PDB file of C-alpha atoms in Angstrom:
ATOM      1  CA  UNK A   1      -4.565  -0.823   3.443  1.00  0.00           C
ATOM      2  CA  UNK A   2      -6.749   0.468   1.064  1.00  0.00           C
ATOM      3  CA  UNK A   3     -10.712   1.101   2.681  1.00  0.00           C
ATOM      4  CA  UNK A   4     -11.191   1.338  -1.639  1.00  0.00           C
ATOM      5  CA  UNK A   5     -12.378  -1.627  -3.647  1.00  0.00           C
ATOM      6  CA  UNK A   6     -10.435  -1.857  -6.342  1.00  0.00           C
ATOM      7  CA  UNK A   7     -13.045  -2.818  -9.212  1.00  0.00           C
ATOM      8  CA  UNK A   8     -16.405  -1.625  -9.479  1.00  0.00           C
ATOM      9  CA  UNK A   9     -20.079  -3.531  -9.930  1.00  0.00           C
ATOM     10  CA  UNK A  10     -21.886  -1.150 -12.290  1.00  0.00           C
ATOM     11  CA  UNK A  11     -25.410  -1.242 -14.733  1.00  0.00           C
ATOM     12  CA  UNK A  12     -25.175  -0.523 -17.785  1.00  0.00           C
ATOM     13  CA  UNK A  13     -27.521  -0.707 -20.765  1.00  0.00           C
ATOM     14  CA  UNK A  14     -26.203  -3.673 -21.710  1.00  0.00           C
ATOM     15  CA  UNK A  15     -26.248  -5.658 -18.462  1.00  0.00           C
ATOM     16  CA  UNK A  16     -23.850  -5.394 -15.197  1.00  0.00           C
ATOM     17  CA  UNK A  17     -20.214  -4.570 -16.139  1.00  0.00           C
ATOM     18  CA  UNK A  18     -16.673  -4.889 -14.122  1.00  0.00           C
ATOM     19  CA  UNK A  19     -14.713  -0.959 -14.579  1.00  0.00           C
ATOM     20  CA  UNK A  20     -11.596  -0.533 -12.624  1.00  0.00           C
ATOM     21  CA  UNK A  21     -11.219   2.260 -10.146  1.00  0.00           C
ATOM     22  CA  UNK A  22      -9.007   5.372  -9.735  1.00  0.00           C
ATOM     23  CA  UNK A  23      -8.682   7.303  -7.100  1.00  0.00           C
ATOM     24  CA  UNK A  24      -6.570  10.372  -5.950  1.00  0.00           C
ATOM     25  CA  UNK A  25      -3.303   8.800  -4.451  1.00  0.00           C
ATOM     26  CA  UNK A  26      -0.970  11.688  -2.982  1.00  0.00           C
ATOM     27  CA  UNK A  27       2.475  10.848  -1.612  1.00  0.00           C
ATOM     28  CA  UNK A  28       3.325  12.958   1.333  1.00  0.00           C
ATOM     29  CA  UNK A  29       6.995  13.203   2.233  1.00  0.00           C
ATOM     30  CA  UNK A  30       8.052  14.451   5.652  1.00  0.00           C
ATOM     31  CA  UNK A  31       4.581  16.149   5.555  1.00  0.00           C
ATOM     32  CA  UNK A  32       4.291  18.147   2.037  1.00  0.00           C
ATOM     33  CA  UNK A  33       2.939  16.972  -0.820  1.00  0.00           C
ATOM     34  CA  UNK A  34       5.542  15.277  -3.333  1.00  0.00           C
ATOM     35  CA  UNK A  35       3.057  14.245  -6.321  1.00  0.00           C
ATOM     36  CA  UNK A  36      -0.808  13.315  -6.062  1.00  0.00           C
ATOM     37  CA  UNK A  37      -1.536  10.632  -9.133  1.00  0.00           C
ATOM     38  CA  UNK A  38      -4.623   8.664 -10.507  1.00  0.00           C
ATOM     39  CA  UNK A  39      -3.994   5.361  -9.695  1.00  0.00           C
ATOM     40  CA  UNK A  40      -6.032   1.872  -8.750  1.00  0.00           C
ATOM     41  CA  UNK A  41      -6.499   1.374  -5.284  1.00  0.00           C
ATOM     42  CA  UNK A  42      -4.522  -1.417  -4.581  1.00  0.00           C
ATOM     43  CA  UNK A  43      -0.898  -1.727  -3.432  1.00  0.00           C
ATOM     44  CA  UNK A  44      -0.231   1.476  -2.198  1.00  0.00           C
ATOM     45  CA  UNK A  45       2.621   0.623  -0.439  1.00  0.00           C
ATOM     46  CA  UNK A  46       4.617  -1.256  -3.048  1.00  0.00           C
ATOM     47  CA  UNK A  47       2.958   2.222  -5.544  1.00  0.00           C
ATOM     48  CA  UNK A  48       4.567   4.721  -2.702  1.00  0.00           C
ATOM     49  CA  UNK A  49       7.928   2.769  -2.593  1.00  0.00           C
ATOM     50  CA  UNK A  50       8.873   2.220  -6.184  1.00  0.00           C
ATOM     51  CA  UNK A  51       7.743   6.132  -6.505  1.00  0.00           C
ATOM     52  CA  UNK A  52       9.953   7.000  -4.203  1.00  0.00           C
ATOM     53  CA  UNK A  53      12.863   4.405  -5.652  1.00  0.00           C
ATOM     54  CA  UNK A  54      12.122   5.543  -9.202  1.00  0.00           C
ATOM     55  CA  UNK A  55      11.992   9.360  -8.948  1.00  0.00           C
ATOM     56  CA  UNK A  56      15.524   9.227  -7.384  1.00  0.00           C
ATOM     57  CA  UNK A  57      13.879  10.173  -4.641  1.00  0.00           C
ATOM     58  CA  UNK A  58      15.337   7.705  -2.449  1.00  0.00           C
ATOM     59  CA  UNK A  59      16.751   3.910  -1.926  1.00  0.00           C
ATOM     60  CA  UNK A  60      14.754   1.482  -0.423  1.00  0.00           C
ATOM     61  CA  UNK A  61      16.663   1.481   2.872  1.00  0.00           C
ATOM     62  CA  UNK A  62      15.778   5.304   3.311  1.00  0.00           C
ATOM     63  CA  UNK A  63      12.440   5.720   2.665  1.00  0.00           C
ATOM     64  CA  UNK A  64      11.363   4.475   6.166  1.00  0.00           C
ATOM     65  CA  UNK A  65       7.715   3.293   6.791  1.00  0.00           C
ATOM     66  CA  UNK A  66       4.891   4.007   4.909  1.00  0.00           C
ATOM     67  CA  UNK A  67       1.331   4.757   6.262  1.00  0.00           C
ATOM     68  CA  UNK A  68      -1.576   4.665   4.069  1.00  0.00           C
ATOM     69  CA  UNK A  69      -4.455   6.994   5.038  1.00  0.00           C
ATOM     70  CA  UNK A  70      -7.683   6.681   3.591  1.00  0.00           C
ATOM     71  CA  UNK A  71     -10.114   9.893   3.216  1.00  0.00           C
ATOM     72  CA  UNK A  72     -13.381  10.268   1.213  1.00  0.00           C
ATOM     73  CA  UNK A  73     -11.776  11.705  -1.583  1.00  0.00           C
ATOM     74  CA  UNK A  74      -8.683  10.050  -1.853  1.00  0.00           C
ATOM     75  CA  UNK A  75      -5.216   8.480  -0.227  1.00  0.00           C
ATOM     76  CA  UNK A  76      -2.426   9.561   1.180  1.00  0.00           C
ATOM     77  CA  UNK A  77       0.492   7.630   1.613  1.00  0.00           C
ATOM     78  CA  UNK A  78       2.936   9.181   3.856  1.00  0.00           C
ATOM     79  CA  UNK A  79       6.836   9.080   4.379  1.00  0.00           C
ATOM     80  CA  UNK A  80       9.556   9.932   6.273  1.00  0.00           C
ATOM     81  CA  UNK A  81      12.951  10.751   4.743  1.00  0.00           C
ATOM     82  CA  UNK A  82      16.198  11.563   6.077  1.00  0.00           C
ATOM     83  CA  UNK A  83      17.043  15.003   6.972  1.00  0.00           C
ATOM     84  CA  UNK A  84      19.595  15.138   3.292  1.00  0.00           C
ATOM     85  CA  UNK A  85      16.908  13.302   1.229  1.00  0.00           C
ATOM     86  CA  UNK A  86      14.172  16.013   2.549  1.00  0.00           C
ATOM     87  CA  UNK A  87      16.684  19.088   1.703  1.00  0.00           C
ATOM     88  CA  UNK A  88      17.290  17.574  -2.037  1.00  0.00           C
ATOM     89  CA  UNK A  89      14.045  16.610  -2.395  1.00  0.00           C
ATOM     90  CA  UNK A  90      13.457  20.211  -1.311  1.00  0.00           C
ATOM     91  CA  UNK A  91      15.135  21.658  -4.294  1.00  0.00           C
ATOM     92  CA  UNK A  92      13.829  20.397  -6.702  1.00  0.00           C
ATOM     93  CA  UNK A  93       9.831  20.208  -5.766  1.00  0.00           C
ATOM     94  CA  UNK A  94       7.507  19.586  -8.720  1.00  0.00           C
ATOM     95  CA  UNK A  95       3.790  19.798  -8.417  1.00  0.00           C
ATOM     96  CA  UNK A  96       2.615  16.522  -9.834  1.00  0.00           C
ATOM     97  CA  UNK A  97      -0.706  16.438 -10.821  1.00  0.00           C
ATOM     98  CA  UNK A  98      -1.714  14.146 -13.363  1.00  0.00           C
ATOM     99  CA  UNK A  99      -4.345  12.546 -14.827  1.00  0.00           C
ATOM    100  CA  UNK A 100      -4.490   8.468 -15.298  1.00  0.00           C
ATOM    101  CA  UNK A 101      -0.350   7.455 -15.933  1.00  0.00           C
ATOM    102  CA  UNK A 102       0.698  10.777 -16.837  1.00  0.00           C
ATOM    103  CA  UNK A 103       4.421  10.178 -15.894  1.00  0.00           C
ATOM    104  CA  UNK A 104       5.354  13.481 -17.164  1.00  0.00           C
ATOM    105  CA  UNK A 105       2.378  15.646 -16.056  1.00  0.00           C
ATOM    106  CA  UNK A 106       3.280  18.617 -13.801  1.00  0.00           C
ATOM    107  CA  UNK A 107       7.718  17.838 -14.460  1.00  0.00           C
ATOM    108  CA  UNK A 108       8.453  22.082 -13.847  1.00  0.00           C
ATOM    109  CA  UNK A 109      11.262  22.490 -16.619  1.00  0.00           C
ATOM    110  CA  UNK A 110      12.677  20.061 -19.823  1.00  0.00           C
ATOM    111  CA  UNK A 111      15.827  19.385 -17.971  1.00  0.00           C
ATOM    112  CA  UNK A 112      13.596  17.368 -15.365  1.00  0.00           C
ATOM    113  CA  UNK A 113      11.664  15.924 -18.184  1.00  0.00           C
ATOM    114  CA  UNK A 114      15.710  14.432 -19.661  1.00  0.00           C
ATOM    115  CA  UNK A 115      16.274  13.748 -16.674  1.00  0.00           C
ATOM    116  CA  UNK A 116      20.076  12.217 -17.029  1.00  0.00           C
ATOM    117  CA  UNK A 117      20.150   8.644 -16.666  1.00  0.00           C
ATOM    118  CA  UNK A 118      22.920   6.127 -15.065  1.00  0.00           C
ATOM    119  CA  UNK A 119      24.106   2.982 -17.571  1.00  0.00           C
ATOM    120  CA  UNK A 120      23.648  -0.092 -16.626  1.00  0.00           C
ATOM    121  CA  UNK A 121      26.511  -2.213 -15.956  1.00  0.00           C
ATOM    122  CA  UNK A 122      27.242  -4.942 -18.539  1.00  0.00           C
ATOM    123  CA  UNK A 123      25.743  -8.321 -18.320  1.00  0.00           C
ATOM    124  CA  UNK A 124      23.221  -9.688 -16.363  1.00  0.00           C
ATOM    125  CA  UNK A 125      20.616 -12.061 -16.806  1.00  0.00           C
ATOM    126  CA  UNK A 126      19.705 -13.761 -20.140  1.00  0.00           C
ATOM    127  CA  UNK A 127      16.590 -14.393 -21.797  1.00  0.00           C
ATOM    128  CA  UNK A 128      15.995 -16.968 -24.878  1.00  0.00           C
ATOM    129  CA  UNK A 129      13.232 -16.706 -26.959  1.00  0.00           C
ATOM    130  CA  UNK A 130      11.726 -19.343 -25.668  1.00  0.00           C
ATOM    131  CA  UNK A 131      11.409 -18.250 -21.898  1.00  0.00           C
ATOM    132  CA  UNK A 132       9.932 -14.866 -23.032  1.00  0.00           C
ATOM    133  CA  UNK A 133       7.035 -16.488 -24.646  1.00  0.00           C
ATOM    134  CA  UNK A 134       6.873 -18.590 -21.773  1.00  0.00           C
ATOM    135  CA  UNK A 135       7.280 -15.103 -19.165  1.00  0.00           C
ATOM    136  CA  UNK A 136       4.918 -13.598 -21.590  1.00  0.00           C
ATOM    137  CA  UNK A 137       2.031 -16.352 -21.047  1.00  0.00           C
ATOM    138  CA  UNK A 138       2.210 -16.591 -17.794  1.00  0.00           C
ATOM    139  CA  UNK A 139       1.661 -12.903 -16.941  1.00  0.00           C
ATOM    140  CA  UNK A 140      -1.352 -13.280 -18.834  1.00  0.00           C
ATOM    141  CA  UNK A 141      -2.578 -15.590 -15.571  1.00  0.00           C
ATOM    142  CA  UNK A 142      -1.178 -13.101 -13.490  1.00  0.00           C
ATOM    143  CA  UNK A 143      -4.106 -10.060 -13.761  1.00  0.00           C
ATOM    144  CA  UNK A 144      -6.642 -10.689 -12.048  1.00  0.00           C
ATOM    145  CA  UNK A 145      -7.904  -7.624 -12.583  1.00  0.00           C
ATOM    146  CA  UNK A 146      -7.651  -7.364 -16.686  1.00  0.00           C
ATOM    147  CA  UNK A 147      -9.475 -10.534 -16.610  1.00  0.00           C
ATOM    148  CA  UNK A 148     -12.281  -8.857 -14.489  1.00  0.00           C
ATOM    149  CA  UNK A 149     -11.898  -5.333 -16.658  1.00  0.00           C
ATOM    150  CA  UNK A 150     -10.337  -5.395 -19.273  1.00  0.00           C
ATOM    151  CA  UNK A 151      -9.253  -2.120 -18.812  1.00  0.00           C
ATOM    152  CA  UNK A 152      -5.410  -1.991 -16.534  1.00  0.00           C
ATOM    153  CA  UNK A 153      -2.242  -2.257 -17.496  1.00  0.00           C
ATOM    154  CA  UNK A 154       0.745  -5.297 -15.934  1.00  0.00           C
ATOM    155  CA  UNK A 155       3.679  -5.188 -15.414  1.00  0.00           C
ATOM    156  CA  UNK A 156       5.975  -8.042 -13.959  1.00  0.00           C
ATOM    157  CA  UNK A 157       9.777  -9.188 -12.594  1.00  0.00           C
ATOM    158  CA  UNK A 158      10.906 -12.267 -14.020  1.00  0.00           C
ATOM    159  CA  UNK A 159      13.272 -14.028 -11.968  1.00  0.00           C
ATOM    160  CA  UNK A 160      15.481 -17.198 -11.968  1.00  0.00           C
ATOM    161  CA  UNK A 161      13.580 -18.459 -14.965  1.00  0.00           C
ATOM    162  CA  UNK A 162       9.464 -17.576 -13.688  1.00  0.00           C
ATOM    163  CA  UNK A 163       7.293 -14.988 -13.036  1.00  0.00           C
ATOM    164  CA  UNK A 164       7.796 -13.856  -9.642  1.00  0.00           C
ATOM    165  CA  UNK A 165       6.198 -10.498  -9.102  1.00  0.00           C
ATOM    166  CA  UNK A 166       2.849  -8.621 -10.664  1.00  0.00           C
ATOM    167  CA  UNK A 167       1.086  -5.507 -10.329  1.00  0.00           C
ATOM    168  CA  UNK A 168      -1.944  -3.914 -11.970  1.00  0.00           C
ATOM    169  CA  UNK A 169      -3.094  -0.483 -12.729  1.00  0.00           C
ATOM    170  CA  UNK A 170      -4.782   1.670 -14.545  1.00  0.00           C
ATOM    171  CA  UNK A 171      -1.813   3.382 -15.401  1.00  0.00           C
ATOM    172  CA  UNK A 172       1.365   2.017 -16.711  1.00  0.00           C
ATOM    173  CA  UNK A 173       3.689   3.819 -15.078  1.00  0.00           C
ATOM    174  CA  UNK A 174       1.919   3.211 -11.254  1.00  0.00           C
ATOM    175  CA  UNK A 175       1.642  -0.307 -12.629  1.00  0.00           C
ATOM    176  CA  UNK A 176       5.688  -0.388 -12.975  1.00  0.00           C
ATOM    177  CA  UNK A 177       6.337   2.078  -9.648  1.00  0.00           C
ATOM    178  CA  UNK A 178       4.010  -1.065  -8.220  1.00  0.00           C
ATOM    179  CA  UNK A 179       6.375  -3.724  -9.791  1.00  0.00           C
ATOM    180  CA  UNK A 180       9.658  -2.232  -8.393  1.00  0.00           C
ATOM    181  CA  UNK A 181       8.719  -1.422  -4.658  1.00  0.00           C
ATOM    182  CA  UNK A 182       6.775  -5.442  -4.803  1.00  0.00           C
ATOM    183  CA  UNK A 183      10.863  -5.919  -5.915  1.00  0.00           C
ATOM    184  CA  UNK A 184      11.854  -4.014  -3.114  1.00  0.00           C
ATOM    185  CA  UNK A 185      10.218  -4.807  -0.053  1.00  0.00           C
ATOM    186  CA  UNK A 186      10.887  -8.878  -1.003  1.00  0.00           C
ATOM    187  CA  UNK A 187      14.220  -8.007  -1.294  1.00  0.00           C
ATOM    188  CA  UNK A 188      14.692  -8.717  -4.974  1.00  0.00           C
ATOM    189  CA  UNK A 189      17.484  -7.205  -6.832  1.00  0.00           C
ATOM    190  CA  UNK A 190      16.099  -5.643  -9.846  1.00  0.00           C
ATOM    191  CA  UNK A 191      19.507  -5.767 -11.517  1.00  0.00           C
ATOM    192  CA  UNK A 192      18.736  -9.807 -11.900  1.00  0.00           C
ATOM    193  CA  UNK A 193      15.927  -9.433 -13.135  1.00  0.00           C
ATOM    194  CA  UNK A 194      14.011  -8.450 -16.353  1.00  0.00           C
ATOM    195  CA  UNK A 195      11.216  -6.636 -16.451  1.00  0.00           C
ATOM    196  CA  UNK A 196       7.995  -7.120 -18.663  1.00  0.00           C
ATOM    197  CA  UNK A 197       4.967  -4.942 -19.335  1.00  0.00           C
ATOM    198  CA  UNK A 198       1.746  -4.871 -21.076  1.00  0.00           C
ATOM    199  CA  UNK A 199       2.139  -0.927 -22.392  1.00  0.00           C
ATOM    200  CA  UNK A 200       3.962   0.784 -24.727  1.00  0.00           C
ATOM    201  CA  UNK A 201       7.635   1.569 -24.153  1.00  0.00           C
ATOM    202  CA  UNK A 202       7.466   5.129 -23.404  1.00  0.00           C
ATOM    203  CA  UNK A 203       9.876   7.445 -22.048  1.00  0.00           C
ATOM    204  CA  UNK A 204       8.886   7.259 -18.837  1.00  0.00           C
ATOM    205  CA  UNK A 205       9.071   3.603 -18.790  1.00  0.00           C
ATOM    206  CA  UNK A 206      13.064   3.496 -19.451  1.00  0.00           C
ATOM    207  CA  UNK A 207      13.907   6.087 -17.176  1.00  0.00           C
ATOM    208  CA  UNK A 208      11.524   4.066 -14.052  1.00  0.00           C
ATOM    209  CA  UNK A 209      13.357   1.293 -15.127  1.00  0.00           C
ATOM    210  CA  UNK A 210      16.874   2.090 -15.574  1.00  0.00           C
ATOM    211  CA  UNK A 211      17.078   3.748 -12.160  1.00  0.00           C
ATOM    212  CA  UNK A 212      15.473   1.299 -10.855  1.00  0.00           C
ATOM    213  CA  UNK A 213      18.914  -1.615 -12.101  1.00  0.00           C
ATOM    214  CA  UNK A 214      16.698  -3.729 -14.511  1.00  0.00           C
ATOM    215  CA  UNK A 215      18.847  -4.328 -17.126  1.00  0.00           C
ATOM    216  CA  UNK A 216      15.982  -5.812 -19.747  1.00  0.00           C
ATOM    217  CA  UNK A 217      12.338  -4.431 -20.423  1.00  0.00           C
ATOM    218  CA  UNK A 218      10.092  -6.728 -22.647  1.00  0.00           C
ATOM    219  CA  UNK A 219       6.701  -5.599 -23.937  1.00  0.00           C
ATOM    220  CA  UNK A 220       4.440  -6.742 -26.213  1.00  0.00           C
ATOM    221  CA  UNK A 221       4.156  -2.897 -27.807  1.00  0.00           C
ATOM    222  CA  UNK A 222       7.163  -0.907 -29.496  1.00  0.00           C
ATOM    223  CA  UNK A 223       9.204   1.590 -28.072  1.00  0.00           C
ATOM    224  CA  UNK A 224       8.430   4.800 -28.936  1.00  0.00           C
ATOM    225  CA  UNK A 225      11.994   6.349 -31.241  1.00  0.00           C
ATOM    226  CA  UNK A 226      12.979   8.482 -28.080  1.00  0.00           C
ATOM    227  CA  UNK A 227      12.723   5.855 -25.420  1.00  0.00           C
ATOM    228  CA  UNK A 228      15.155   3.545 -27.455  1.00  0.00           C
ATOM    229  CA  UNK A 229      17.325   6.545 -27.707  1.00  0.00           C
ATOM    230  CA  UNK A 230      18.134   6.540 -23.665  1.00  0.00           C
ATOM    231  CA  UNK A 231      17.714   2.698 -23.576  1.00  0.00           C
ATOM    232  CA  UNK A 232      20.063   2.507 -26.275  1.00  0.00           C
ATOM    233  CA  UNK A 233      22.270   5.313 -23.975  1.00  0.00           C
ATOM    234  CA  UNK A 234      22.069   3.037 -20.544  1.00  0.00           C
ATOM    235  CA  UNK A 235      22.591  -0.442 -21.853  1.00  0.00           C
ATOM    236  CA  UNK A 236      18.973  -1.028 -21.227  1.00  0.00           C
ATOM    237  CA  UNK A 237      18.005  -4.262 -23.819  1.00  0.00           C
ATOM    238  CA  UNK A 238      14.592  -3.106 -24.883  1.00  0.00           C
ATOM    239  CA  UNK A 239      12.504  -6.005 -26.131  1.00  0.00           C
ATOM    240  CA  UNK A 240       8.868  -5.983 -27.882  1.00  0.00           C
ATOM    241  CA  UNK A 241       6.976  -9.207 -28.815  1.00  0.00           C
ATOM    242  CA  UNK A 242       4.957  -6.862 -31.388  1.00  0.00           C
ATOM    243  CA  UNK A 243       3.720  -8.679 -33.987  1.00  0.00           C
ATOM    244  CA  UNK A 244       4.523 -11.823 -32.681  1.00  0.00           C
ATOM    245  CA  UNK A 245       7.966 -11.688 -33.057  1.00  0.00           C
ATOM    246  CA  UNK A 246      10.643 -10.863 -30.641  1.00  0.00           C
ATOM    247  CA  UNK A 247      12.783  -7.981 -31.426  1.00  0.00           C
ATOM    248  CA  UNK A 248      15.602  -7.113 -29.776  1.00  0.00           C
ATOM    249  CA  UNK A 249      16.066  -2.870 -30.453  1.00  0.00           C
ATOM    250  CA  UNK A 250      19.326  -2.379 -29.111  1.00  0.00           C
ATOM    251  CA  UNK A 251      21.300  -4.030 -26.419  1.00  0.00           C
ATOM    252  CA  UNK A 252      20.666  -7.413 -28.594  1.00  0.00           C
ATOM    253  CA  UNK A 253      23.305  -9.982 -26.502  1.00  0.00           C
ATOM    254  CA  UNK A 254      20.617 -10.176 -23.188  1.00  0.00           C
ATOM    255  CA  UNK A 255      18.331 -12.018 -25.858  1.00  0.00           C
ATOM    256  CA  UNK A 256      19.664 -15.424 -27.253  1.00  0.00           C
TER     257      UNK A 256
END
């Protein structure tokens, strides 16, 4: 558990204000630092596991126990991987030190930034337009940090007709990683779910969603052109409600 608080109360010329905190979170595998990200100091175990999954470092069963250690300057999340995973990680080592939500900062090759994605299986969950609107409306009630600060992103998991998990962070990629980790810790198979986010649908959001195995990614914002190309190739249904009308940009059979 982090000793940092996710929301700070500060005095401003306009009066008291609630602002989100962001701290350096170091992800350490087998004693070696893999990444340092600026993140909201909440749900750190979820973040560490989700990053491990979405970056293809290890599946949940091989991530081991997660130890969270708070220092004066930030937080360490320590994980221990099997020898084979450790060797593979060392071979692709990258020092990922980025600004908030900078999902590709520090990647040391164009190949890593454009990593090949698996193709998701056909089928999976189907959402109606009514389901989508209801889920996005429900998400607005699951964002306590946003309600206080109006300065964080959210990611949520839709399963069985309802929002079952929601996570928030100052970084959109971090919020998604926290969601992925929370789902894994809850034993929820993401292949049966849709992911909802409040941010733009950028390349990294598609990459993380596909690697996690979710077949639907929906947002109140639009995708980038390259994100759409990746989603098309990965059999990921990409949905935006920007402008008030849901649009499935690809693999539209999952939206009815």
